[in-house]
Amino acid sequence: GTKKKAACPGLGLFYTVLSAFLFSVASLFLKKIEDVHSVEVSAFRCVFQMAFVLPGLIYYKTGFLGPKGKRIFLFFRGFLGSSAMILLYYAFQVMPLADATVITFSSPVFTSLLAWIFLKEKYSLWDLLFTLFALTGVVLIARPPFLFGSHVTGIEGSYTDHLKGTIAAITSTVSAASTIVILRKVGKSVHYFLSIWYYAVIGLIGCVIALFVMNEWRLPYCGKDRVFLILIGLLGLGGQIFLTKALQIEKAGPVAIMRTMDVVFAFILQILFLNHLPTWWTVGGALCVVASSSGTAIRKWRQSLKKAKQNEI
């Protein structure tokens, strides 16, 4: 028989970097929007995702509900993934771009903890150390007054908004980590278009309900905001597709390491386009979080390679 064509080396890592760049640019456009609530922005993004994913579902004949045994996982993937998006968008609007990005980048640490609980993966003292490093980084960014005093510098707006954004970013991180655990549980048994479809549909329903409850629905006033909304939808869709594809063709460890580019892009875009220099507290927090998440990823990667060698023997 004919040999199967080998996959392009490093393609999954390239997808990861491209996903990070698209998400970072979308976050920059979100900061530029002036009169639209973060939940409404999330609703627009869900609509764009549904519109672009629908032809793919029809073409690949995946159906709209997925395999019976996987629907509950797809539901929670959609609910947690969309919740993470909404909370992250809120954090981006009330916090410096780099601060919110660094906090959400601690996701691999929480992924390890949740994988230990739900997937029975090993959780060692090293993992606990990396978790403490990540929490230290979050504290350096949040800078609670009882540790840093009442005069906190380098934040946007009031400290109350900064604290709300920090809580939203942490909750978004835990939700995103739960989503990755679910994706790993489902594996390749479900097409990635179907996974994104659940994300968009459940997210849109949740956003519409929240907007009516908060009475925050309004059309953007200026053409610039409308263009930004369209670009956020397109960039968010592209980032989601490339990240999902990366997780399907590359090991989780290398993907998690390459996602450090999220932080790099956030710092660059904040300095170039928002004229906001990160504080040394943010830089220190970023180093702690990147070290912990990278350490977690490298450890898991080495464990998976060791396990693969043992299976070969």
PDB file of C-alpha atoms in Angstrom:
ATOM      1  CA  GLY A   1       0.000   0.000   0.000  1.00  0.00           C
ATOM      2  CA  THR A   2       0.958   3.642  -0.298  1.00  0.00           C
ATOM      3  CA  LYS A   3       2.685   5.293   2.622  1.00  0.00           C
ATOM      4  CA  LYS A   4       0.866   8.025   4.504  1.00  0.00           C
ATOM      5  CA  LYS A   5       2.361  11.465   3.957  1.00  0.00           C
ATOM      6  CA  ALA A   6       4.257  12.648   7.044  1.00  0.00           C
ATOM      7  CA  ALA A   7       2.946  15.714   8.844  1.00  0.00           C
ATOM      8  CA  CYS A   8       4.950  18.917   8.501  1.00  0.00           C
ATOM      9  CA  PRO A   9       7.362  19.172  11.470  1.00  0.00           C
ATOM     10  CA  GLY A  10       6.504  22.058  13.764  1.00  0.00           C
ATOM     11  CA  LEU A  11       3.153  22.758  12.101  1.00  0.00           C
ATOM     12  CA  GLY A  12       1.321  22.530  15.412  1.00  0.00           C
ATOM     13  CA  LEU A  13       3.739  25.018  17.013  1.00  0.00           C
ATOM     14  CA  PHE A  14       3.292  27.417  14.095  1.00  0.00           C
ATOM     15  CA  TYR A  15      -0.483  27.151  14.535  1.00  0.00           C
ATOM     16  CA  THR A  16      -0.004  27.987  18.237  1.00  0.00           C
ATOM     17  CA  VAL A  17       2.037  31.132  17.559  1.00  0.00           C
ATOM     18  CA  LEU A  18      -0.416  32.252  14.869  1.00  0.00           C
ATOM     19  CA  SER A  19      -3.317  31.662  17.268  1.00  0.00           C
ATOM     20  CA  ALA A  20      -1.559  33.734  19.955  1.00  0.00           C
ATOM     21  CA  PHE A  21      -1.000  36.600  17.535  1.00  0.00           C
ATOM     22  CA  LEU A  22      -4.626  36.622  16.337  1.00  0.00           C
ATOM     23  CA  PHE A  23      -5.957  36.546  19.909  1.00  0.00           C
ATOM     24  CA  SER A  24      -3.598  39.378  20.932  1.00  0.00           C
ATOM     25  CA  VAL A  25      -4.647  41.623  18.050  1.00  0.00           C
ATOM     26  CA  ALA A  26      -8.309  40.904  18.842  1.00  0.00           C
ATOM     27  CA  SER A  27      -7.629  41.954  22.452  1.00  0.00           C
ATOM     28  CA  LEU A  28      -6.040  45.187  21.215  1.00  0.00           C
ATOM     29  CA  PHE A  29      -9.151  46.002  19.156  1.00  0.00           C
ATOM     30  CA  LEU A  30     -11.283  45.233  22.218  1.00  0.00           C
ATOM     31  CA  LYS A  31      -9.349  47.859  24.176  1.00  0.00           C
ATOM     32  CA  LYS A  32     -10.037  50.356  21.377  1.00  0.00           C
ATOM     33  CA  ILE A  33     -13.826  49.893  21.546  1.00  0.00           C
ATOM     34  CA  GLU A  34     -15.375  52.668  23.615  1.00  0.00           C
ATOM     35  CA  ASP A  35     -19.154  52.251  24.020  1.00  0.00           C
ATOM     36  CA  VAL A  36     -19.895  48.515  23.809  1.00  0.00           C
ATOM     37  CA  HIS A  37     -20.091  46.180  26.832  1.00  0.00           C
ATOM     38  CA  SER A  38     -17.792  43.154  26.884  1.00  0.00           C
ATOM     39  CA  VAL A  39     -20.773  40.759  26.923  1.00  0.00           C
ATOM     40  CA  GLU A  40     -22.131  42.338  23.739  1.00  0.00           C
ATOM     41  CA  VAL A  41     -18.710  42.025  22.098  1.00  0.00           C
ATOM     42  CA  SER A  42     -18.721  38.339  23.062  1.00  0.00           C
ATOM     43  CA  ALA A  43     -22.181  37.939  21.503  1.00  0.00           C
ATOM     44  CA  PHE A  44     -20.971  39.438  18.213  1.00  0.00           C
ATOM     45  CA  ARG A  45     -17.984  37.120  18.210  1.00  0.00           C
ATOM     46  CA  CYS A  46     -20.256  34.099  18.766  1.00  0.00           C
ATOM     47  CA  VAL A  47     -22.435  35.164  15.819  1.00  0.00           C
ATOM     48  CA  PHE A  48     -19.375  35.378  13.562  1.00  0.00           C
ATOM     49  CA  GLN A  49     -18.170  31.983  14.705  1.00  0.00           C
ATOM     50  CA  MET A  50     -21.553  30.407  14.009  1.00  0.00           C
ATOM     51  CA  ALA A  51     -21.713  31.972  10.541  1.00  0.00           C
ATOM     52  CA  PHE A  52     -18.262  30.730   9.534  1.00  0.00           C
ATOM     53  CA  VAL A  53     -18.420  27.308  11.182  1.00  0.00           C
ATOM     54  CA  LEU A  54     -21.875  26.407   9.798  1.00  0.00           C
ATOM     55  CA  PRO A  55     -20.625  25.764   6.210  1.00  0.00           C
ATOM     56  CA  GLY A  56     -17.854  23.572   7.643  1.00  0.00           C
ATOM     57  CA  LEU A  57     -20.360  21.478   9.591  1.00  0.00           C
ATOM     58  CA  ILE A  58     -22.412  20.974   6.435  1.00  0.00           C
ATOM     59  CA  TYR A  59     -19.358  20.174   4.303  1.00  0.00           C
ATOM     60  CA  TYR A  60     -17.902  17.614   6.735  1.00  0.00           C
ATOM     61  CA  LYS A  61     -21.372  16.214   7.570  1.00  0.00           C
ATOM     62  CA  THR A  62     -20.676  16.265  11.289  1.00  0.00           C
ATOM     63  CA  GLY A  63     -24.249  17.083  12.318  1.00  0.00           C
ATOM     64  CA  PHE A  64     -25.091  19.763  14.882  1.00  0.00           C
ATOM     65  CA  LEU A  65     -25.229  17.691  18.074  1.00  0.00           C
ATOM     66  CA  GLY A  66     -22.284  15.300  17.758  1.00  0.00           C
ATOM     67  CA  PRO A  67     -21.992  11.682  18.947  1.00  0.00           C
ATOM     68  CA  LYS A  68     -24.420  10.793  21.733  1.00  0.00           C
ATOM     69  CA  GLY A  69     -21.724   9.801  24.193  1.00  0.00           C
ATOM     70  CA  LYS A  70     -19.849  13.086  23.664  1.00  0.00           C
ATOM     71  CA  ARG A  71     -22.685  15.624  23.840  1.00  0.00           C
ATOM     72  CA  ILE A  72     -22.402  16.259  27.561  1.00  0.00           C
ATOM     73  CA  PHE A  73     -18.673  16.977  27.143  1.00  0.00           C
ATOM     74  CA  LEU A  74     -19.402  19.281  24.197  1.00  0.00           C
ATOM     75  CA  PHE A  75     -22.008  21.140  26.245  1.00  0.00           C
ATOM     76  CA  PHE A  76     -19.603  21.815  29.105  1.00  0.00           C
ATOM     77  CA  ARG A  77     -16.866  22.682  26.609  1.00  0.00           C
ATOM     78  CA  GLY A  78     -19.184  25.281  25.100  1.00  0.00           C
ATOM     79  CA  PHE A  79     -20.399  26.626  28.440  1.00  0.00           C
ATOM     80  CA  LEU A  80     -16.969  26.892  30.069  1.00  0.00           C
ATOM     81  CA  GLY A  81     -15.249  28.119  26.905  1.00  0.00           C
ATOM     82  CA  SER A  82     -17.778  30.887  26.296  1.00  0.00           C
ATOM     83  CA  SER A  83     -17.727  31.869  29.988  1.00  0.00           C
ATOM     84  CA  ALA A  84     -13.942  32.161  29.788  1.00  0.00           C
ATOM     85  CA  MET A  85     -14.275  34.398  26.718  1.00  0.00           C
ATOM     86  CA  ILE A  86     -16.831  36.732  28.321  1.00  0.00           C
ATOM     87  CA  LEU A  87     -14.842  37.086  31.546  1.00  0.00           C
ATOM     88  CA  LEU A  88     -11.598  37.621  29.648  1.00  0.00           C
ATOM     89  CA  TYR A  89     -13.153  40.349  27.488  1.00  0.00           C
ATOM     90  CA  TYR A  90     -14.365  42.102  30.636  1.00  0.00           C
ATOM     91  CA  ALA A  91     -10.859  41.880  32.149  1.00  0.00           C
ATOM     92  CA  PHE A  92      -9.341  43.340  28.972  1.00  0.00           C
ATOM     93  CA  GLN A  93     -11.697  46.323  29.141  1.00  0.00           C
ATOM     94  CA  VAL A  94     -10.941  47.276  32.761  1.00  0.00           C
ATOM     95  CA  MET A  95      -7.267  46.218  33.097  1.00  0.00           C
ATOM     96  CA  PRO A  96      -4.015  46.846  31.223  1.00  0.00           C
ATOM     97  CA  LEU A  97      -3.735  44.436  28.305  1.00  0.00           C
ATOM     98  CA  ALA A  98      -0.504  42.829  29.560  1.00  0.00           C
ATOM     99  CA  ASP A  99      -1.839  42.336  33.104  1.00  0.00           C
ATOM    100  CA  ALA A 100      -4.952  40.468  31.972  1.00  0.00           C
ATOM    101  CA  THR A 101      -2.966  38.376  29.484  1.00  0.00           C
ATOM    102  CA  VAL A 102      -0.385  37.338  32.076  1.00  0.00           C
ATOM    103  CA  ILE A 103      -3.070  36.199  34.536  1.00  0.00           C
ATOM    104  CA  THR A 104      -4.883  34.126  31.921  1.00  0.00           C
ATOM    105  CA  PHE A 105      -1.571  32.615  30.849  1.00  0.00           C
ATOM    106  CA  SER A 106      -1.432  30.714  34.152  1.00  0.00           C
ATOM    107  CA  SER A 107      -3.967  28.334  32.592  1.00  0.00           C
ATOM    108  CA  PRO A 108      -1.492  25.385  32.205  1.00  0.00           C
ATOM    109  CA  VAL A 109      -0.975  25.295  35.978  1.00  0.00           C
ATOM    110  CA  PHE A 110      -4.717  25.004  36.591  1.00  0.00           C
ATOM    111  CA  THR A 111      -4.954  22.511  33.728  1.00  0.00           C
ATOM    112  CA  SER A 112      -2.497  20.216  35.531  1.00  0.00           C
ATOM    113  CA  LEU A 113      -4.499  20.487  38.742  1.00  0.00           C
ATOM    114  CA  LEU A 114      -7.821  19.733  37.014  1.00  0.00           C
ATOM    115  CA  ALA A 115      -6.274  16.924  34.962  1.00  0.00           C
ATOM    116  CA  TRP A 116      -5.110  15.363  38.244  1.00  0.00           C
ATOM    117  CA  ILE A 117      -8.652  15.582  39.630  1.00  0.00           C
ATOM    118  CA  PHE A 118     -10.672  14.507  36.586  1.00  0.00           C
ATOM    119  CA  LEU A 119      -8.265  12.602  34.319  1.00  0.00           C
ATOM    120  CA  LYS A 120      -6.275  10.943  37.137  1.00  0.00           C
ATOM    121  CA  GLU A 121      -2.998  12.370  35.841  1.00  0.00           C
ATOM    122  CA  LYS A 122      -0.042  12.593  38.203  1.00  0.00           C
ATOM    123  CA  TYR A 123       0.324  15.755  40.341  1.00  0.00           C
ATOM    124  CA  SER A 124       3.684  16.006  42.104  1.00  0.00           C
ATOM    125  CA  LEU A 125       5.485  18.419  44.402  1.00  0.00           C
ATOM    126  CA  TRP A 126       6.935  20.075  41.284  1.00  0.00           C
ATOM    127  CA  ASP A 127       3.401  20.799  40.077  1.00  0.00           C
ATOM    128  CA  LEU A 128       2.553  22.276  43.470  1.00  0.00           C
ATOM    129  CA  LEU A 129       5.655  24.497  43.263  1.00  0.00           C
ATOM    130  CA  PHE A 130       4.660  25.702  39.794  1.00  0.00           C
ATOM    131  CA  THR A 131       1.165  26.451  41.098  1.00  0.00           C
ATOM    132  CA  LEU A 132       2.618  28.585  43.908  1.00  0.00           C
ATOM    133  CA  PHE A 133       4.794  30.426  41.349  1.00  0.00           C
ATOM    134  CA  ALA A 134       1.725  31.189  39.238  1.00  0.00           C
ATOM    135  CA  LEU A 135      -0.234  32.440  42.241  1.00  0.00           C
ATOM    136  CA  THR A 136       2.716  34.665  43.194  1.00  0.00           C
ATOM    137  CA  GLY A 137       2.646  36.174  39.710  1.00  0.00           C
ATOM    138  CA  VAL A 138      -1.081  36.844  39.988  1.00  0.00           C
ATOM    139  CA  VAL A 139      -0.580  38.555  43.379  1.00  0.00           C
ATOM    140  CA  LEU A 140       2.159  40.788  41.917  1.00  0.00           C
ATOM    141  CA  ILE A 141      -0.254  41.905  39.192  1.00  0.00           C
ATOM    142  CA  ALA A 142      -3.326  42.282  41.417  1.00  0.00           C
ATOM    143  CA  ARG A 143      -1.286  44.075  44.115  1.00  0.00           C
ATOM    144  CA  PRO A 144      -3.827  43.831  46.970  1.00  0.00           C
ATOM    145  CA  PRO A 145      -3.707  46.870  49.290  1.00  0.00           C
ATOM    146  CA  PHE A 146      -3.127  44.802  52.436  1.00  0.00           C
ATOM    147  CA  LEU A 147       0.246  43.755  50.938  1.00  0.00           C
ATOM    148  CA  PHE A 148       1.198  46.731  48.755  1.00  0.00           C
ATOM    149  CA  GLY A 149      -0.474  49.648  50.532  1.00  0.00           C
ATOM    150  CA  SER A 150      -3.370  51.834  49.472  1.00  0.00           C
ATOM    151  CA  HIS A 151      -1.538  53.716  46.703  1.00  0.00           C
ATOM    152  CA  VAL A 152      -1.279  51.310  43.773  1.00  0.00           C
ATOM    153  CA  THR A 153       0.376  52.663  40.603  1.00  0.00           C
ATOM    154  CA  GLY A 154       0.357  51.509  36.986  1.00  0.00           C
ATOM    155  CA  ILE A 155      -3.322  50.544  36.761  1.00  0.00           C
ATOM    156  CA  GLU A 156      -6.095  51.763  34.472  1.00  0.00           C
ATOM    157  CA  GLY A 157      -8.978  53.574  36.164  1.00  0.00           C
ATOM    158  CA  SER A 158      -9.864  52.790  39.776  1.00  0.00           C
ATOM    159  CA  TYR A 159      -8.380  49.997  41.837  1.00  0.00           C
ATOM    160  CA  THR A 160     -11.898  48.568  42.283  1.00  0.00           C
ATOM    161  CA  ASP A 161     -12.135  47.984  38.527  1.00  0.00           C
ATOM    162  CA  HIS A 162      -8.616  46.559  38.544  1.00  0.00           C
ATOM    163  CA  LEU A 163      -9.601  44.093  41.266  1.00  0.00           C
ATOM    164  CA  LYS A 164     -12.813  43.123  39.438  1.00  0.00           C
ATOM    165  CA  GLY A 165     -10.786  42.572  36.283  1.00  0.00           C
ATOM    166  CA  THR A 166      -8.309  40.407  38.198  1.00  0.00           C
ATOM    167  CA  ILE A 167     -11.107  38.216  39.599  1.00  0.00           C
ATOM    168  CA  ALA A 168     -12.658  37.940  36.122  1.00  0.00           C
ATOM    169  CA  ALA A 169      -9.289  37.005  34.593  1.00  0.00           C
ATOM    170  CA  ILE A 170      -8.638  34.307  37.222  1.00  0.00           C
ATOM    171  CA  THR A 171     -12.122  32.832  36.761  1.00  0.00           C
ATOM    172  CA  SER A 172     -11.615  32.945  32.991  1.00  0.00           C
ATOM    173  CA  THR A 173      -8.325  31.087  33.429  1.00  0.00           C
ATOM    174  CA  VAL A 174      -9.927  28.293  35.457  1.00  0.00           C
ATOM    175  CA  SER A 175     -12.740  27.992  32.892  1.00  0.00           C
ATOM    176  CA  ALA A 176     -10.227  27.850  30.028  1.00  0.00           C
ATOM    177  CA  ALA A 177      -8.226  25.166  31.860  1.00  0.00           C
ATOM    178  CA  SER A 178     -11.419  23.136  32.288  1.00  0.00           C
ATOM    179  CA  THR A 179     -12.064  23.493  28.566  1.00  0.00           C
ATOM    180  CA  ILE A 180      -8.624  22.104  27.701  1.00  0.00           C
ATOM    181  CA  VAL A 181      -9.192  19.126  30.016  1.00  0.00           C
ATOM    182  CA  ILE A 182     -12.498  18.427  28.242  1.00  0.00           C
ATOM    183  CA  LEU A 183     -10.845  18.714  24.811  1.00  0.00           C
ATOM    184  CA  ARG A 184      -8.200  16.225  25.911  1.00  0.00           C
ATOM    185  CA  LYS A 185     -10.915  13.893  27.195  1.00  0.00           C
ATOM    186  CA  VAL A 186     -12.800  14.062  23.893  1.00  0.00           C
ATOM    187  CA  GLY A 187      -9.634  13.865  21.741  1.00  0.00           C
ATOM    188  CA  LYS A 188     -10.059  13.450  17.993  1.00  0.00           C
ATOM    189  CA  SER A 189     -13.394  11.647  18.268  1.00  0.00           C
ATOM    190  CA  VAL A 190     -15.203  14.954  17.630  1.00  0.00           C
ATOM    191  CA  HIS A 191     -14.441  17.292  14.708  1.00  0.00           C
ATOM    192  CA  TYR A 192     -12.977  20.604  15.848  1.00  0.00           C
ATOM    193  CA  PHE A 193     -15.666  22.515  13.905  1.00  0.00           C
ATOM    194  CA  LEU A 194     -18.311  20.855  16.065  1.00  0.00           C
ATOM    195  CA  SER A 195     -16.403  21.833  19.198  1.00  0.00           C
ATOM    196  CA  ILE A 196     -16.343  25.471  18.093  1.00  0.00           C
ATOM    197  CA  TRP A 197     -20.035  25.263  17.117  1.00  0.00           C
ATOM    198  CA  TYR A 198     -21.031  24.355  20.680  1.00  0.00           C
ATOM    199  CA  TYR A 199     -18.785  27.143  21.957  1.00  0.00           C
ATOM    200  CA  ALA A 200     -20.525  29.709  19.753  1.00  0.00           C
ATOM    201  CA  VAL A 201     -24.145  28.586  20.225  1.00  0.00           C
ATOM    202  CA  ILE A 202     -24.023  28.243  24.006  1.00  0.00           C
ATOM    203  CA  GLY A 203     -22.003  31.455  24.275  1.00  0.00           C
ATOM    204  CA  LEU A 204     -24.547  33.408  22.198  1.00  0.00           C
ATOM    205  CA  ILE A 205     -27.472  32.157  24.281  1.00  0.00           C
ATOM    206  CA  GLY A 206     -25.676  33.074  27.497  1.00  0.00           C
ATOM    207  CA  CYS A 207     -24.685  36.527  26.194  1.00  0.00           C
ATOM    208  CA  VAL A 208     -28.229  37.375  25.046  1.00  0.00           C
ATOM    209  CA  ILE A 209     -29.672  36.388  28.433  1.00  0.00           C
ATOM    210  CA  ALA A 210     -27.016  38.392  30.298  1.00  0.00           C
ATOM    211  CA  LEU A 211     -27.547  41.490  28.103  1.00  0.00           C
ATOM    212  CA  PHE A 212     -31.301  41.486  28.750  1.00  0.00           C
ATOM    213  CA  VAL A 213     -30.769  41.041  32.495  1.00  0.00           C
ATOM    214  CA  MET A 214     -28.196  43.871  32.646  1.00  0.00           C
ATOM    215  CA  ASN A 215     -30.079  46.014  30.092  1.00  0.00           C
ATOM    216  CA  GLU A 216     -26.781  46.708  28.325  1.00  0.00           C
ATOM    217  CA  TRP A 217     -27.737  45.968  24.696  1.00  0.00           C
ATOM    218  CA  ARG A 218     -27.053  48.846  22.295  1.00  0.00           C
ATOM    219  CA  LEU A 219     -25.733  49.158  18.777  1.00  0.00           C
ATOM    220  CA  PRO A 220     -22.281  50.744  18.468  1.00  0.00           C
ATOM    221  CA  TYR A 221     -22.540  54.447  17.672  1.00  0.00           C
ATOM    222  CA  CYS A 222     -19.580  54.972  15.375  1.00  0.00           C
ATOM    223  CA  GLY A 223     -18.316  53.119  12.334  1.00  0.00           C
ATOM    224  CA  LYS A 224     -14.942  52.504  13.958  1.00  0.00           C
ATOM    225  CA  ASP A 225     -16.481  50.408  16.742  1.00  0.00           C
ATOM    226  CA  ARG A 226     -18.443  48.384  14.167  1.00  0.00           C
ATOM    227  CA  VAL A 227     -15.271  47.630  12.213  1.00  0.00           C
ATOM    228  CA  PHE A 228     -13.530  46.589  15.437  1.00  0.00           C
ATOM    229  CA  LEU A 229     -16.434  44.252  16.284  1.00  0.00           C
ATOM    230  CA  ILE A 230     -16.157  42.556  12.882  1.00  0.00           C
ATOM    231  CA  LEU A 231     -12.378  42.197  13.207  1.00  0.00           C
ATOM    232  CA  ILE A 232     -12.679  40.801  16.744  1.00  0.00           C
ATOM    233  CA  GLY A 233     -15.116  38.191  15.455  1.00  0.00           C
ATOM    234  CA  LEU A 234     -12.873  37.192  12.544  1.00  0.00           C
ATOM    235  CA  LEU A 235      -9.651  37.162  14.568  1.00  0.00           C
ATOM    236  CA  GLY A 236     -11.265  35.273  17.440  1.00  0.00           C
ATOM    237  CA  LEU A 237     -12.557  32.638  15.038  1.00  0.00           C
ATOM    238  CA  GLY A 238      -9.148  32.258  13.414  1.00  0.00           C
ATOM    239  CA  GLY A 239      -7.367  32.007  16.763  1.00  0.00           C
ATOM    240  CA  GLN A 240      -9.837  29.390  18.000  1.00  0.00           C
ATOM    241  CA  ILE A 241      -9.454  27.236  14.891  1.00  0.00           C
ATOM    242  CA  PHE A 242      -5.644  27.349  14.905  1.00  0.00           C
ATOM    243  CA  LEU A 243      -5.424  26.598  18.644  1.00  0.00           C
ATOM    244  CA  THR A 244      -7.806  23.640  18.345  1.00  0.00           C
ATOM    245  CA  LYS A 245      -5.869  22.303  15.350  1.00  0.00           C
ATOM    246  CA  ALA A 246      -2.587  22.723  17.249  1.00  0.00           C
ATOM    247  CA  LEU A 247      -3.889  20.690  20.196  1.00  0.00           C
ATOM    248  CA  GLN A 248      -5.010  17.941  17.823  1.00  0.00           C
ATOM    249  CA  ILE A 249      -1.715  17.485  15.946  1.00  0.00           C
ATOM    250  CA  GLU A 250       0.868  18.444  18.597  1.00  0.00           C
ATOM    251  CA  LYS A 251       1.517  17.357  22.179  1.00  0.00           C
ATOM    252  CA  ALA A 252       0.073  19.591  24.883  1.00  0.00           C
ATOM    253  CA  GLY A 253       3.530  20.384  26.351  1.00  0.00           C
ATOM    254  CA  PRO A 254       5.090  22.101  23.317  1.00  0.00           C
ATOM    255  CA  VAL A 255       1.820  23.922  22.611  1.00  0.00           C
ATOM    256  CA  ALA A 256       1.712  25.284  26.178  1.00  0.00           C
ATOM    257  CA  ILE A 257       5.346  26.433  25.936  1.00  0.00           C
ATOM    258  CA  MET A 258       4.781  28.234  22.635  1.00  0.00           C
ATOM    259  CA  ARG A 259       1.764  29.999  24.079  1.00  0.00           C
ATOM    260  CA  THR A 260       4.247  32.174  25.979  1.00  0.00           C
ATOM    261  CA  MET A 261       4.025  34.257  22.810  1.00  0.00           C
ATOM    262  CA  ASP A 262       0.640  35.473  24.110  1.00  0.00           C
ATOM    263  CA  VAL A 263       2.475  37.435  26.800  1.00  0.00           C
ATOM    264  CA  VAL A 264       5.146  38.722  24.391  1.00  0.00           C
ATOM    265  CA  PHE A 265       2.546  39.969  21.898  1.00  0.00           C
ATOM    266  CA  ALA A 266       0.502  41.595  24.691  1.00  0.00           C
ATOM    267  CA  PHE A 267       3.507  43.585  25.974  1.00  0.00           C
ATOM    268  CA  ILE A 268       4.486  44.692  22.455  1.00  0.00           C
ATOM    269  CA  LEU A 269       0.972  45.759  21.444  1.00  0.00           C
ATOM    270  CA  GLN A 270       0.344  47.573  24.737  1.00  0.00           C
ATOM    271  CA  ILE A 271       3.536  49.619  24.365  1.00  0.00           C
ATOM    272  CA  LEU A 272       3.162  50.359  20.633  1.00  0.00           C
ATOM    273  CA  PHE A 273      -0.563  51.071  20.325  1.00  0.00           C
ATOM    274  CA  LEU A 274      -1.860  51.875  23.829  1.00  0.00           C
ATOM    275  CA  ASN A 275       1.123  53.965  25.028  1.00  0.00           C
ATOM    276  CA  HIS A 276       1.033  52.165  28.381  1.00  0.00           C
ATOM    277  CA  LEU A 277       4.358  50.970  29.744  1.00  0.00           C
ATOM    278  CA  PRO A 278       4.015  47.850  31.942  1.00  0.00           C
ATOM    279  CA  THR A 279       5.095  48.296  35.561  1.00  0.00           C
ATOM    280  CA  TRP A 280       7.894  46.292  37.108  1.00  0.00           C
ATOM    281  CA  TRP A 281       5.233  44.495  39.162  1.00  0.00           C
ATOM    282  CA  THR A 282       3.659  43.291  35.911  1.00  0.00           C
ATOM    283  CA  VAL A 283       7.041  42.230  34.531  1.00  0.00           C
ATOM    284  CA  GLY A 284       7.818  40.313  37.729  1.00  0.00           C
ATOM    285  CA  GLY A 285       4.385  38.700  37.692  1.00  0.00           C
ATOM    286  CA  ALA A 286       4.836  37.774  34.042  1.00  0.00           C
ATOM    287  CA  LEU A 287       8.175  36.099  34.777  1.00  0.00           C
ATOM    288  CA  CYS A 288       6.634  34.071  37.608  1.00  0.00           C
ATOM    289  CA  VAL A 289       3.647  32.972  35.530  1.00  0.00           C
ATOM    290  CA  VAL A 290       5.696  32.175  32.412  1.00  0.00           C
ATOM    291  CA  ALA A 291       8.209  30.193  34.498  1.00  0.00           C
ATOM    292  CA  SER A 292       5.455  28.190  36.197  1.00  0.00           C
ATOM    293  CA  SER A 293       3.457  27.469  33.043  1.00  0.00           C
ATOM    294  CA  SER A 294       6.570  26.611  31.026  1.00  0.00           C
ATOM    295  CA  GLY A 295       7.859  24.369  33.821  1.00  0.00           C
ATOM    296  CA  THR A 296       4.516  22.598  33.972  1.00  0.00           C
ATOM    297  CA  ALA A 297       4.468  22.123  30.205  1.00  0.00           C
ATOM    298  CA  ILE A 298       8.047  20.803  30.057  1.00  0.00           C
ATOM    299  CA  ARG A 299       7.392  18.375  32.907  1.00  0.00           C
ATOM    300  CA  LYS A 300       4.229  17.002  31.290  1.00  0.00           C
ATOM    301  CA  TRP A 301       5.987  16.768  27.942  1.00  0.00           C
ATOM    302  CA  ARG A 302       8.871  14.746  29.396  1.00  0.00           C
ATOM    303  CA  GLN A 303       6.421  12.466  31.159  1.00  0.00           C
ATOM    304  CA  SER A 304       4.525  11.807  27.923  1.00  0.00           C
ATOM    305  CA  LEU A 305       7.772  11.055  26.050  1.00  0.00           C
ATOM    306  CA  LYS A 306       8.907   8.672  28.798  1.00  0.00           C
ATOM    307  CA  LYS A 307       5.544   6.917  28.731  1.00  0.00           C
ATOM    308  CA  ALA A 308       5.701   6.573  24.953  1.00  0.00           C
ATOM    309  CA  LYS A 309       9.170   4.961  25.140  1.00  0.00           C
ATOM    310  CA  GLN A 310       7.952   2.508  27.768  1.00  0.00           C
ATOM    311  CA  ASN A 311       4.998   1.541  25.575  1.00  0.00           C
ATOM    312  CA  GLU A 312       7.367   0.916  22.663  1.00  0.00           C
ATOM    313  CA  ILE A 313       9.453  -1.417  24.835  1.00  0.00           C
TER     314      ILE A 313
END
